[in-house]
């Protein structure tokens, strides 16, 4: 396949960015999208130009590092697939592919399509630790967990923290990510002790980082490569409301 790429180039968060057009020929349909970009970078460097920066790590769909908005879709056109698991067979000979970074104020551009997602780390840190001593793996089943709750917690824990939900949302809301992180602990008995403090702290940090509000557009759910659904947001909202009653003074002040 011969393709035209329009790739976002930006020196840093303070500099204005622009698209650069790059032609690439003889792309195999069996290549992954990131392998195709590796070849683009090899060619760029052979010509003495600087390679194009993009995030990646495991390339197996498990670490959450890859990103890229491809033809307007976070992680590209394949449903429930990370960019690293996207293959060139999804495109046609002669296609023009537009490649952009996650766009959100809380994810400043580091360079080109690589963005700073440490806001997510700070939200997780704000959630704190679980104080219950859960022991080691052999003790795992000493605290019984109903199967339905274990399944829901496991599904929430599938979130890889990629940030596609933020990139897909016109408000750059991080509610899907935060609700997955809140829920994977609050469904389990081990996570219930700190559940109220955790949801308050994580939502407060999310707001502090500058993510927008949820206006029920469901774009986050459509973009999520791990199938996290908006009912986790509804669950988090219920938990948050309950926690504000318990900690009303802390949340709203004495008056
Ligand atoms: S909820 Fe989905 S889209 Fe959002 S960070 Fe987690 S895995 Fe990525
Ligand atoms: S590079 Fe790890 S999920 Fe894509």
CSV table of C-alpha atoms and ligand atoms in Angstrom, one decimal:
chain,number,residue,atom,x,y,z
A,1,UNK,CA,0.0,0.0,0.0
A,2,UNK,CA,1.1,3.6,-0.7
A,3,UNK,CA,-0.1,6.1,1.9
A,4,UNK,CA,0.0,9.8,2.7
A,5,UNK,CA,0.4,10.6,6.4
A,6,UNK,CA,-0.4,13.9,7.9
A,7,UNK,CA,1.5,13.8,11.2
A,8,UNK,CA,1.3,16.4,14.0
A,9,UNK,CA,4.6,18.0,14.8
A,10,UNK,CA,5.1,20.2,17.8
A,11,UNK,CA,8.3,21.2,19.5
A,12,UNK,CA,6.8,21.4,23.0
A,13,UNK,CA,3.7,22.5,24.9
A,14,UNK,CA,4.5,26.2,24.5
A,15,UNK,CA,5.2,26.1,20.7
A,16,UNK,CA,2.5,26.1,18.1
A,17,UNK,CA,2.2,22.8,16.2
A,18,UNK,CA,1.4,21.9,12.6
A,19,UNK,CA,0.8,18.9,10.4
A,20,UNK,CA,3.7,17.6,8.3
A,21,UNK,CA,2.8,15.5,5.2
A,22,UNK,CA,4.9,12.4,4.7
A,23,UNK,CA,4.5,9.8,1.9
A,24,UNK,CA,5.2,6.1,2.6
A,25,UNK,CA,5.2,3.3,0.0
A,26,UNK,CA,5.1,-0.5,0.1
A,27,UNK,CA,3.4,-0.7,3.5
A,28,UNK,CA,2.5,-4.3,4.3
A,29,UNK,CA,-1.1,-4.9,5.5
A,30,UNK,CA,0.3,-7.2,8.1
A,31,UNK,CA,2.3,-4.4,9.8
A,32,UNK,CA,1.1,-2.9,13.0
A,33,UNK,CA,0.4,0.8,12.9
A,34,UNK,CA,3.4,1.5,15.1
A,35,UNK,CA,5.7,-0.6,12.9
A,36,UNK,CA,4.6,1.5,10.0
A,37,UNK,CA,5.5,4.6,12.0
A,38,UNK,CA,8.9,3.0,12.9
A,39,UNK,CA,9.6,2.8,9.2
A,40,UNK,CA,8.6,6.5,8.7
A,41,UNK,CA,11.1,7.4,11.4
A,42,UNK,CA,13.8,5.3,9.9
A,43,UNK,CA,13.3,7.1,6.6
A,44,UNK,CA,13.2,10.5,8.3
A,45,UNK,CA,16.5,9.8,10.1
A,46,UNK,CA,18.2,8.5,6.9
A,47,UNK,CA,17.4,11.9,5.4
A,48,UNK,CA,19.0,13.6,8.4
A,49,UNK,CA,15.6,14.7,9.8
A,50,UNK,CA,14.4,14.3,13.4
A,51,UNK,CA,12.1,11.3,14.0
A,52,UNK,CA,8.5,11.8,15.0
A,53,UNK,CA,7.8,11.4,18.7
A,54,UNK,CA,5.0,9.1,19.8
A,55,UNK,CA,4.3,7.0,22.9
A,56,UNK,CA,4.5,3.2,23.1
A,57,UNK,CA,5.9,0.5,25.3
A,58,UNK,CA,4.5,-3.1,25.5
A,59,UNK,CA,3.0,-3.1,22.0
A,60,UNK,CA,0.7,-5.8,23.3
A,61,UNK,CA,-2.3,-3.8,24.4
A,62,UNK,CA,-1.6,-4.1,28.1
A,63,UNK,CA,0.5,-1.1,29.3
A,64,UNK,CA,-1.6,1.9,28.3
A,65,UNK,CA,1.4,3.8,26.8
A,66,UNK,CA,0.4,4.1,23.2
A,67,UNK,CA,-2.0,6.8,22.1
A,68,UNK,CA,-2.6,8.7,18.8
A,69,UNK,CA,-5.8,10.1,17.4
A,70,UNK,CA,-6.0,8.4,14.0
A,71,UNK,CA,-8.4,10.0,11.5
A,72,UNK,CA,-10.2,11.6,14.4
A,73,UNK,CA,-10.5,8.5,16.5
A,74,UNK,CA,-8.5,7.8,19.6
A,75,UNK,CA,-6.6,4.5,19.0
A,76,UNK,CA,-7.9,4.5,15.4
A,77,UNK,CA,-10.8,2.9,13.6
A,78,UNK,CA,-10.8,-0.6,15.1
A,79,UNK,CA,-13.3,-1.2,18.0
A,80,UNK,CA,-11.8,-2.0,21.5
A,81,UNK,CA,-8.2,-2.0,20.1
A,82,UNK,CA,-5.2,0.0,21.2
A,83,UNK,CA,-3.0,1.8,18.6
A,84,UNK,CA,-0.3,-0.8,19.1
A,85,UNK,CA,-2.7,-3.6,18.2
A,86,UNK,CA,-4.1,-1.8,15.1
A,87,UNK,CA,-3.0,-3.3,11.8
A,88,UNK,CA,-2.5,-1.6,8.4
A,89,UNK,CA,-5.0,-4.0,6.9
A,90,UNK,CA,-7.6,-1.6,8.3
A,91,UNK,CA,-6.5,1.0,5.7
A,92,UNK,CA,-6.6,1.0,1.9
A,93,UNK,CA,-4.0,1.8,-0.8
A,94,UNK,CA,-4.0,5.5,-1.5
A,95,UNK,CA,-5.5,6.5,1.9
A,96,UNK,CA,-4.5,9.7,3.7
A,97,UNK,CA,-4.2,9.1,7.4
A,98,UNK,CA,-4.3,12.0,9.9
A,99,UNK,CA,-2.2,11.4,13.1
A,100,UNK,CA,-2.6,13.6,16.1
A,101,UNK,CA,-1.9,13.6,19.9
A,102,UNK,CA,-4.5,13.2,22.6
A,103,UNK,CA,-5.8,16.8,22.9
A,104,UNK,CA,-6.6,17.9,26.4
A,105,UNK,CA,-5.3,20.7,28.6
A,106,UNK,CA,-4.5,18.2,31.3
A,107,UNK,CA,-2.3,16.2,28.9
A,108,UNK,CA,0.2,18.8,27.7
A,109,UNK,CA,2.2,17.9,24.6
A,110,UNK,CA,5.8,16.8,25.3
A,111,UNK,CA,6.7,16.6,21.7
A,112,UNK,CA,4.8,15.8,18.5
A,113,UNK,CA,2.2,13.2,19.5
A,114,UNK,CA,3.7,12.3,22.9
A,115,UNK,CA,1.7,13.8,25.7
A,116,UNK,CA,2.2,14.1,29.5
A,117,UNK,CA,-0.3,11.8,31.2
A,118,UNK,CA,1.1,12.1,34.7
A,119,UNK,CA,-2.2,13.7,35.8
A,120,UNK,CA,-3.6,10.2,35.8
A,121,UNK,CA,-0.7,9.0,38.1
A,122,UNK,CA,-1.5,11.9,40.5
A,123,UNK,CA,-5.2,10.9,40.6
A,124,UNK,CA,-4.2,7.3,41.5
A,125,UNK,CA,-1.8,8.5,44.1
A,126,UNK,CA,-4.5,10.7,45.7
A,127,UNK,CA,-6.6,7.5,46.1
A,128,UNK,CA,-4.0,6.2,48.6
A,129,UNK,CA,-3.5,2.7,49.9
A,130,UNK,CA,-5.7,-0.2,51.0
A,131,UNK,CA,-5.1,-0.7,54.7
A,132,UNK,CA,-6.5,-4.3,54.8
A,133,UNK,CA,-3.7,-6.8,55.0
A,134,UNK,CA,-4.5,-9.1,52.1
A,135,UNK,CA,-1.5,-11.3,52.6
A,136,UNK,CA,0.2,-13.1,49.7
A,137,UNK,CA,-1.2,-15.0,46.8
A,138,UNK,CA,-2.0,-18.2,48.8
A,139,UNK,CA,-4.3,-16.1,51.2
A,140,UNK,CA,-6.2,-14.7,48.2
A,141,UNK,CA,-9.3,-16.6,48.9
A,142,UNK,CA,-9.5,-16.2,52.7
A,143,UNK,CA,-11.8,-13.1,52.2
A,144,UNK,CA,-14.7,-14.5,50.2
A,145,UNK,CA,-15.9,-12.2,47.4
A,146,UNK,CA,-19.3,-12.8,45.6
A,147,UNK,CA,-18.7,-13.9,42.0
A,148,UNK,CA,-20.7,-11.0,40.5
A,149,UNK,CA,-18.7,-8.4,42.5
A,150,UNK,CA,-15.4,-10.1,41.6
A,151,UNK,CA,-16.3,-10.0,37.9
A,152,UNK,CA,-17.3,-6.3,38.1
A,153,UNK,CA,-14.1,-5.4,39.9
A,154,UNK,CA,-12.0,-7.4,37.4
A,155,UNK,CA,-13.7,-5.7,34.5
A,156,UNK,CA,-13.0,-2.2,36.0
A,157,UNK,CA,-9.4,-3.3,36.7
A,158,UNK,CA,-8.9,-3.9,32.9
A,159,UNK,CA,-8.5,-0.1,32.5
A,160,UNK,CA,-4.9,0.5,31.3
A,161,UNK,CA,-4.9,4.2,31.9
A,162,UNK,CA,-4.3,5.1,28.3
A,163,UNK,CA,-6.4,8.3,28.3
A,164,UNK,CA,-8.4,7.6,25.1
A,165,UNK,CA,-11.6,8.4,27.1
A,166,UNK,CA,-10.3,11.9,27.8
A,167,UNK,CA,-9.2,12.4,24.1
A,168,UNK,CA,-12.6,11.3,22.9
A,169,UNK,CA,-14.6,13.6,25.1
A,170,UNK,CA,-15.3,17.2,23.9
A,171,UNK,CA,-15.0,18.2,27.6
A,172,UNK,CA,-11.8,16.2,28.1
A,173,UNK,CA,-13.5,14.5,31.0
A,174,UNK,CA,-11.6,11.8,32.9
A,175,UNK,CA,-14.7,10.4,34.6
A,176,UNK,CA,-14.5,7.0,32.8
A,177,UNK,CA,-10.9,6.4,33.9
A,178,UNK,CA,-11.5,7.6,37.5
A,179,UNK,CA,-14.7,5.6,37.8
A,180,UNK,CA,-12.8,2.4,36.7
A,181,UNK,CA,-10.1,3.1,39.2
A,182,UNK,CA,-12.5,3.9,42.0
A,183,UNK,CA,-14.7,0.8,41.2
A,184,UNK,CA,-12.1,-1.9,40.9
A,185,UNK,CA,-11.4,-1.4,44.6
A,186,UNK,CA,-14.9,-0.4,45.9
A,187,UNK,CA,-16.5,-3.6,44.6
A,188,UNK,CA,-14.2,-5.7,46.9
A,189,UNK,CA,-14.5,-6.0,50.7
A,190,UNK,CA,-10.7,-5.2,50.9
A,191,UNK,CA,-11.4,-1.8,49.3
A,192,UNK,CA,-14.4,-0.8,51.3
A,193,UNK,CA,-12.6,0.5,54.4
A,194,UNK,CA,-11.2,3.6,52.6
A,195,UNK,CA,-13.9,3.7,49.8
A,196,UNK,CA,-15.5,7.0,50.8
A,197,UNK,CA,-12.2,8.9,51.4
A,198,UNK,CA,-10.8,7.4,48.2
A,199,UNK,CA,-13.7,8.6,45.9
A,200,UNK,CA,-13.6,12.1,47.4
A,201,UNK,CA,-9.8,12.4,47.1
A,202,UNK,CA,-9.7,11.0,43.5
A,203,UNK,CA,-12.5,13.2,42.3
A,204,UNK,CA,-10.9,16.3,43.9
A,205,UNK,CA,-7.6,15.5,42.3
A,206,UNK,CA,-9.3,15.0,38.9
A,207,UNK,CA,-10.9,18.5,39.2
A,208,UNK,CA,-7.6,20.0,40.3
A,209,UNK,CA,-5.8,18.6,37.2
A,210,UNK,CA,-8.2,20.5,34.9
A,211,UNK,CA,-10.3,17.6,33.4
A,212,UNK,CA,-13.8,18.6,32.3
A,213,UNK,CA,-17.1,17.4,33.4
A,214,UNK,CA,-19.2,14.5,32.0
A,215,UNK,CA,-22.2,15.5,29.9
A,216,UNK,CA,-23.3,12.0,29.1
A,217,UNK,CA,-22.1,11.8,25.5
A,218,UNK,CA,-20.7,8.3,25.9
A,219,UNK,CA,-17.8,9.0,23.5
A,220,UNK,CA,-15.4,7.8,26.2
A,221,UNK,CA,-17.1,4.4,26.3
A,222,UNK,CA,-17.0,4.1,22.4
A,223,UNK,CA,-13.2,5.0,22.4
A,224,UNK,CA,-12.2,2.8,25.3
A,225,UNK,CA,-10.0,-0.1,24.1
A,226,UNK,CA,-10.8,-2.1,27.3
A,227,UNK,CA,-14.6,-2.0,27.2
A,228,UNK,CA,-15.0,0.1,30.3
A,229,UNK,CA,-18.7,1.2,30.3
A,230,UNK,CA,-20.3,4.4,31.6
A,231,UNK,CA,-22.3,2.5,34.3
A,232,UNK,CA,-19.0,2.7,36.3
A,233,UNK,CA,-19.4,6.5,36.1
A,234,UNK,CA,-23.0,6.2,37.5
A,235,UNK,CA,-21.6,3.9,40.3
A,236,UNK,CA,-18.9,6.5,41.1
A,237,UNK,CA,-21.4,9.3,41.2
A,238,UNK,CA,-23.5,7.3,43.7
A,239,UNK,CA,-20.4,6.6,45.8
A,240,UNK,CA,-19.4,10.2,45.7
A,241,UNK,CA,-22.8,11.4,46.8
A,242,UNK,CA,-22.8,9.0,49.8
A,243,UNK,CA,-19.3,10.1,50.7
A,244,UNK,CA,-20.2,13.8,50.7
A,245,UNK,CA,-23.0,13.0,53.2
A,246,UNK,CA,-20.5,11.2,55.6
A,247,UNK,CA,-17.8,13.9,55.1
A,248,UNK,CA,-20.1,16.9,54.5
A,249,UNK,CA,-18.0,19.3,56.6
A,250,UNK,CA,-14.8,18.3,54.9
A,251,UNK,CA,-16.3,18.7,51.4
A,252,UNK,CA,-18.5,21.8,52.0
A,253,UNK,CA,-16.9,23.5,55.0
A,254,UNK,CA,-18.4,24.2,58.4
A,255,UNK,CA,-21.1,26.6,57.2
B,1,LIG,S1,-11.2,3.9,30.8
B,1,LIG,FE1,-10.6,3.0,28.9
B,1,LIG,S2,-10.0,4.7,27.6
B,1,LIG,FE2,-10.0,5.5,29.7
B,1,LIG,S3,-8.0,5.2,30.5
B,1,LIG,FE3,-9.1,3.3,31.0
B,1,LIG,S4,-8.7,1.9,29.3
B,1,LIG,FE4,-8.1,4.0,28.5
B,2,LIG,S1,2.1,0.1,23.8
B,2,LIG,FE1,1.3,-0.9,25.6
B,2,LIG,S2,-0.9,-0.8,25.3
B,2,LIG,FE2,-0.1,-0.1,23.4
